[in-house]
CSV table of C-alpha atoms in Angstrom, one decimal:
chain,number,residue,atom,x,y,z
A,1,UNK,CA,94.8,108.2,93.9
A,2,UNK,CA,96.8,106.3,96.3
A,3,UNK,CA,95.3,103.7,98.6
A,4,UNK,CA,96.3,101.5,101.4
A,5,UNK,CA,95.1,97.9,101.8
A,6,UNK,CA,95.7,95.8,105.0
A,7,UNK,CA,93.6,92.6,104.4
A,8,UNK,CA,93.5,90.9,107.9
A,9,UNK,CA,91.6,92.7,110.5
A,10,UNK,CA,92.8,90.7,113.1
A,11,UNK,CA,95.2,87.9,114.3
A,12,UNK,CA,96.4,86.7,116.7
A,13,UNK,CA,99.6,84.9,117.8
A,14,UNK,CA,101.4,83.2,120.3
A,15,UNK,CA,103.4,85.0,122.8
A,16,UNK,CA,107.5,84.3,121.7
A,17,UNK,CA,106.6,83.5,118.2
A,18,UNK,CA,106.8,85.4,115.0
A,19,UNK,CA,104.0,87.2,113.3
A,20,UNK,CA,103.8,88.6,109.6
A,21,UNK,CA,101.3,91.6,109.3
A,22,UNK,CA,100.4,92.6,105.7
A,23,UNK,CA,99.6,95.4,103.7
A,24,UNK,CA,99.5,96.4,100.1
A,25,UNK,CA,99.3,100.0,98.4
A,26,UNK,CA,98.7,101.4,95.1
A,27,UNK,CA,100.8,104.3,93.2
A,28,UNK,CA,101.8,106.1,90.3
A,29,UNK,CA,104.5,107.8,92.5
A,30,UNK,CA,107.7,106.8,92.1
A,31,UNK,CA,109.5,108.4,95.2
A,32,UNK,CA,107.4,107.7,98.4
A,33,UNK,CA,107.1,106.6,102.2
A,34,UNK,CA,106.0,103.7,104.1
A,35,UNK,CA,105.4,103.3,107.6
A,36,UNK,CA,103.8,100.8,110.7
A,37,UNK,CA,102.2,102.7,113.3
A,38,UNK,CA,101.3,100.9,116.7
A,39,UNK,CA,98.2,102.1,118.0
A,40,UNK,CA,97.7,100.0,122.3
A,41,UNK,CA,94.1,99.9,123.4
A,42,UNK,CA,93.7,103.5,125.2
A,43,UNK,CA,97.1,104.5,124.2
A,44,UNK,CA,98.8,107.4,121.7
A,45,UNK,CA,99.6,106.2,118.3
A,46,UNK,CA,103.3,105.8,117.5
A,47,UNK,CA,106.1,105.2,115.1
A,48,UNK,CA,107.1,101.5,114.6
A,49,UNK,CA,109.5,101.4,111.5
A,50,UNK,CA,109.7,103.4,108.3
A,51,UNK,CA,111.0,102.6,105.1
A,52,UNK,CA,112.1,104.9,102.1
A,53,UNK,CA,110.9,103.7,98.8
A,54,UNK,CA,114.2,104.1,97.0
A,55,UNK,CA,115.9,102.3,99.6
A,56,UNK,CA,116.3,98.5,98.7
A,57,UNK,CA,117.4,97.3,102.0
A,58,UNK,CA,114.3,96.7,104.3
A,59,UNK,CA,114.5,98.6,107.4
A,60,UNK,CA,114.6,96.7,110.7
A,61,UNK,CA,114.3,98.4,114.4
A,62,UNK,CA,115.0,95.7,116.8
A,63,UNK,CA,112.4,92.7,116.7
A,64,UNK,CA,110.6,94.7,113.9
A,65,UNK,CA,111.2,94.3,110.2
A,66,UNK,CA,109.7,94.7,106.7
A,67,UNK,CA,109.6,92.9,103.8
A,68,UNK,CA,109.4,96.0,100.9
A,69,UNK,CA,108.6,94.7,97.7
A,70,UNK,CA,108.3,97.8,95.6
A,71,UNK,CA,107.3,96.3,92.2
A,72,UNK,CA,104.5,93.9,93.9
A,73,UNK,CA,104.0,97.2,96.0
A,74,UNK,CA,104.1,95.0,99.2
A,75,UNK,CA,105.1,96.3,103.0
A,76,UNK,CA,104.8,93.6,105.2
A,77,UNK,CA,105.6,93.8,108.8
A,78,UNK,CA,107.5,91.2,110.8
A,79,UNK,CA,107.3,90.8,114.5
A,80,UNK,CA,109.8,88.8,116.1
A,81,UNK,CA,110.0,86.9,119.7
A,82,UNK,CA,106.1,88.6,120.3
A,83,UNK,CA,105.7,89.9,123.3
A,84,UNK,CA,102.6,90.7,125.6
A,85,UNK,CA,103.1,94.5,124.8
A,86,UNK,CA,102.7,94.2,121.2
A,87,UNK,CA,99.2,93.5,120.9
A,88,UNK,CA,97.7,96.2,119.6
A,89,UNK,CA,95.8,98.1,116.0
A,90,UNK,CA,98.9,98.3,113.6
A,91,UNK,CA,97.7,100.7,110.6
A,92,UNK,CA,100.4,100.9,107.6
A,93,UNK,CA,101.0,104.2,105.9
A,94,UNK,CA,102.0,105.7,102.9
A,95,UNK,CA,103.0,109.3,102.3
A,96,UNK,CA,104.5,111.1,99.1
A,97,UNK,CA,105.9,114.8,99.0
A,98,UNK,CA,104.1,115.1,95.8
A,99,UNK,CA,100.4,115.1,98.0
A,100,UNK,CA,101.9,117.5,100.5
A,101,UNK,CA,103.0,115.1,103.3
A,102,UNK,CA,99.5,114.0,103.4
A,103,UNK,CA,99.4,110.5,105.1
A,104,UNK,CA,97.1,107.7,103.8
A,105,UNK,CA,96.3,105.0,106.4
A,106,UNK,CA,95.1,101.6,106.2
A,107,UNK,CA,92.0,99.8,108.2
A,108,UNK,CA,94.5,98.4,110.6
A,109,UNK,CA,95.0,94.9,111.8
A,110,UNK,CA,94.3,94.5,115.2
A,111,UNK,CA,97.2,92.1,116.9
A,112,UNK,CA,96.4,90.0,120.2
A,113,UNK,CA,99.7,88.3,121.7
A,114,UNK,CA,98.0,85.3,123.3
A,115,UNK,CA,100.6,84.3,126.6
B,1,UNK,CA,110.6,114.6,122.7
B,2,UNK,CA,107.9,115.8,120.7
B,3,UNK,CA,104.6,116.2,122.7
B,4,UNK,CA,101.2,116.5,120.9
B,5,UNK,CA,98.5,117.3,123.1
B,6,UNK,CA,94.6,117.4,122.9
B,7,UNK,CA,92.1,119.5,125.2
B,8,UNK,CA,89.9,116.5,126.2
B,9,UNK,CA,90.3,112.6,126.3
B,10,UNK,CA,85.9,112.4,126.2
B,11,UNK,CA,83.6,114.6,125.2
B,12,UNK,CA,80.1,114.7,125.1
B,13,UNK,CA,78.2,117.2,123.3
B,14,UNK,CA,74.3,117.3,122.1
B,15,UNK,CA,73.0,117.6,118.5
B,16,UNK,CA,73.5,121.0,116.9
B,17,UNK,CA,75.9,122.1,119.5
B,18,UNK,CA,79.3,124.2,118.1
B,19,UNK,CA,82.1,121.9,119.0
B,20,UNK,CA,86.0,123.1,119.5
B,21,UNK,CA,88.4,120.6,119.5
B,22,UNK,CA,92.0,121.9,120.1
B,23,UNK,CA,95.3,120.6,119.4
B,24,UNK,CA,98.9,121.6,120.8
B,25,UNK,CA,102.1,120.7,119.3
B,26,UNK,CA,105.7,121.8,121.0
B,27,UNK,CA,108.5,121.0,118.3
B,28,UNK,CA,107.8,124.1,115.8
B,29,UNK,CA,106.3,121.4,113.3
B,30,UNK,CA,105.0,123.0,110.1
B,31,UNK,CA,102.3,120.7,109.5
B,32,UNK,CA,99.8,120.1,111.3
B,33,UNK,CA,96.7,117.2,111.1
B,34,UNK,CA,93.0,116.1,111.7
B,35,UNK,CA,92.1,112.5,111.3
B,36,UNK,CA,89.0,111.1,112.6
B,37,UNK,CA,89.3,106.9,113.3
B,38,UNK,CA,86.1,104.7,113.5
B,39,UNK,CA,86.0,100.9,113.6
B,40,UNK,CA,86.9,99.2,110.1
B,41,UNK,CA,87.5,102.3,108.5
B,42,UNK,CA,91.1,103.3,109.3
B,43,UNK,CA,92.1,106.7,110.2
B,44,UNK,CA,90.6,109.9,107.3
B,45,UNK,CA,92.0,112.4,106.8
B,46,UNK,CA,89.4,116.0,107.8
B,47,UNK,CA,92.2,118.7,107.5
B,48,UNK,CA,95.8,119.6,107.0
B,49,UNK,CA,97.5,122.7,107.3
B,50,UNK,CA,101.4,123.5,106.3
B,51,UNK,CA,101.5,126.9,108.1
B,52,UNK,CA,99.9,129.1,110.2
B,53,UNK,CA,96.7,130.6,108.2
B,54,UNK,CA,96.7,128.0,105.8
B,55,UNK,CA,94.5,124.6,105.7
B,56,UNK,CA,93.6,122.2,103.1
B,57,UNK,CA,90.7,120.0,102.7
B,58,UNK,CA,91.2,116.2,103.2
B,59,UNK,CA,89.3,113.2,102.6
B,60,UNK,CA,85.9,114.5,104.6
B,61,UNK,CA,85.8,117.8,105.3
B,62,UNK,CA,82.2,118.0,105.3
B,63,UNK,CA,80.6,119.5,108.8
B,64,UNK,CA,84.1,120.2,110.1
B,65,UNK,CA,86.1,123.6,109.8
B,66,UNK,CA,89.8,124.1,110.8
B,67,UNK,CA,91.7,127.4,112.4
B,68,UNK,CA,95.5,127.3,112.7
B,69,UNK,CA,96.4,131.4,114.2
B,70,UNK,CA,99.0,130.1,116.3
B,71,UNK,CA,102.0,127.6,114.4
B,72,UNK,CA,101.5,125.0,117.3
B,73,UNK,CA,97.9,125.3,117.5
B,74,UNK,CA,95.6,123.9,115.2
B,75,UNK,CA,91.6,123.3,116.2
B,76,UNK,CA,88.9,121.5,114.8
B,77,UNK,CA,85.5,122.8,114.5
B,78,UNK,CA,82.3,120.9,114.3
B,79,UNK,CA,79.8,123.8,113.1
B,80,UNK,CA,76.8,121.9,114.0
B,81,UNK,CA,77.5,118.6,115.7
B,82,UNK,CA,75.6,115.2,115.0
B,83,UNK,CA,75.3,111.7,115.8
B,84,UNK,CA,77.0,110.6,112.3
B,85,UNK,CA,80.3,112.8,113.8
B,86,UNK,CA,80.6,110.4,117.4
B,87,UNK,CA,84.1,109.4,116.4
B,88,UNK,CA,87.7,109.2,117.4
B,89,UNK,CA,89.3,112.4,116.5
B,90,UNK,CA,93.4,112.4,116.1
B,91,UNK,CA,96.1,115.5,115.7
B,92,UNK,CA,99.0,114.7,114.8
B,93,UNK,CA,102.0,117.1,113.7
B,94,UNK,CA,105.1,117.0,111.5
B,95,UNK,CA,108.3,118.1,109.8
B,96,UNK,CA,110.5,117.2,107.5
B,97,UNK,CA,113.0,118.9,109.2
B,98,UNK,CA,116.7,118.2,108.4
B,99,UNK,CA,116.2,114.3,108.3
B,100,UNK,CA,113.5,114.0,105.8
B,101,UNK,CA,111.6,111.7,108.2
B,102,UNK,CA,108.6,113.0,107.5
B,103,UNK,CA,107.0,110.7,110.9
B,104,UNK,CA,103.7,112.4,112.3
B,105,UNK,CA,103.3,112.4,115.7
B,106,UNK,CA,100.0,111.7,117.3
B,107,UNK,CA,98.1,113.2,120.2
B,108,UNK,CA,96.1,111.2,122.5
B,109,UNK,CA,92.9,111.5,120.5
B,110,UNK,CA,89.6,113.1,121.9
B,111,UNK,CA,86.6,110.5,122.1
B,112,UNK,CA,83.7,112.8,121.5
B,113,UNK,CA,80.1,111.7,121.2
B,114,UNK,CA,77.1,113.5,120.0
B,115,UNK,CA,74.0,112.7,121.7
């Protein structure tokens, strides 16, 4: 079974400072998918960053980044120069062709950017 | 862009009432998702389907049926509805497409609430 753990239900952090999110997962699946989603009170769910599991580099999309540590089976999620936008749930994801694209979410961490 | 859409934002239905939740997706995605999303819990998985006529079970399917006659049109049925089912409800929609992405994209959600 494959299961997602995000340990910190909330935080919090100051507006222009940097914020590490965690989450952990557990596989047998060698080949897999990981992904943030940003979820903004009363707003649609989207697509923060990805990473492929076979890819070493960590993927970075502008003041987002990961820190992929496949063996420790670790995806953090690092938020840069925090912003007021930003707050919001944050769930982490993992996905493997092998369970038919199915997705499985964490509990989320819920993010306030404090001006 | 891709556009998933929902057919309510609230809802508010009494106990034992059938329920219809409907989902719209406009990028010809194969799959196609039902998620439900309470407090703590994350996001679970209710049903997925890969093609038009086909659905799987996910993590709690009890209480809940799926339809999919129509590729971008997948609905969620609550046979019976009650209080334990006042949730979050989420679509999303995806494809692996050329890219391999395998991102879902996420529909507003409906907030339905069984009285």
């Amino acid at each position: 079974a494959q299961t997602v753990t995000q340990s910190q239900p909330e935080m919090s952090v100051q507006e222009a400072e940097t914020v590490t999110l965690s989450c952990t997962y557990d596989t047998s699946e060698n080949n897999y998918y990981l992904f943030w989603y940003k979820q903004p009170p009363s707003r649609q769910m989207i697509l923060v960053i990805r990473q492929e599991a076979y890819k070493q580099q960590n993927a970075t999309e502008n003041r987002f980044s990961v820190n992929f540590q496949k063996a420790a089976k670790s995806f953090s999620l690092k938020i840069s120069d925090s912003q007021l936008g930003d707050t919001a749930m944050y769930f982490c994801a993992f996905m493997t062709e092998n369970t038919g694209n199915q997705f499985y979410f964490g509990t989320g961490t819920s993010l306030t950017v404090i001006p | 862009d891709v556009k998933v859409t929902q057919s309510s934002r609230y809802l508010v239905k009494r106990t034992g009432e059938k329920v219809f939740l409907e989902c719209v997706q406009d990028m010809d995605h194969e799959n196609m998702f039902w998620y439900r999303q309470d407090p703590g819990l994350g996001l679970r998985l209710i049903y997925f389907s890969y093609d038009v006529k086909m659905k799987e079970k996910g993590d709690i399917p009890e209480g809940y049926s799926v339809s999919r006659e129509k590729k971008e049109r997948f609905s969620l049925i609550l046979e019976s509805a009650s209080t334990n089912q006042t949730s979050m409800y989420l679509c999303a929609s995806s494809s692996p497409g050329t890219s391999g992405s395998y991102e879902q994209y996420f529909g507003p959600g409906t907030r339905l609430t069984v009285t």
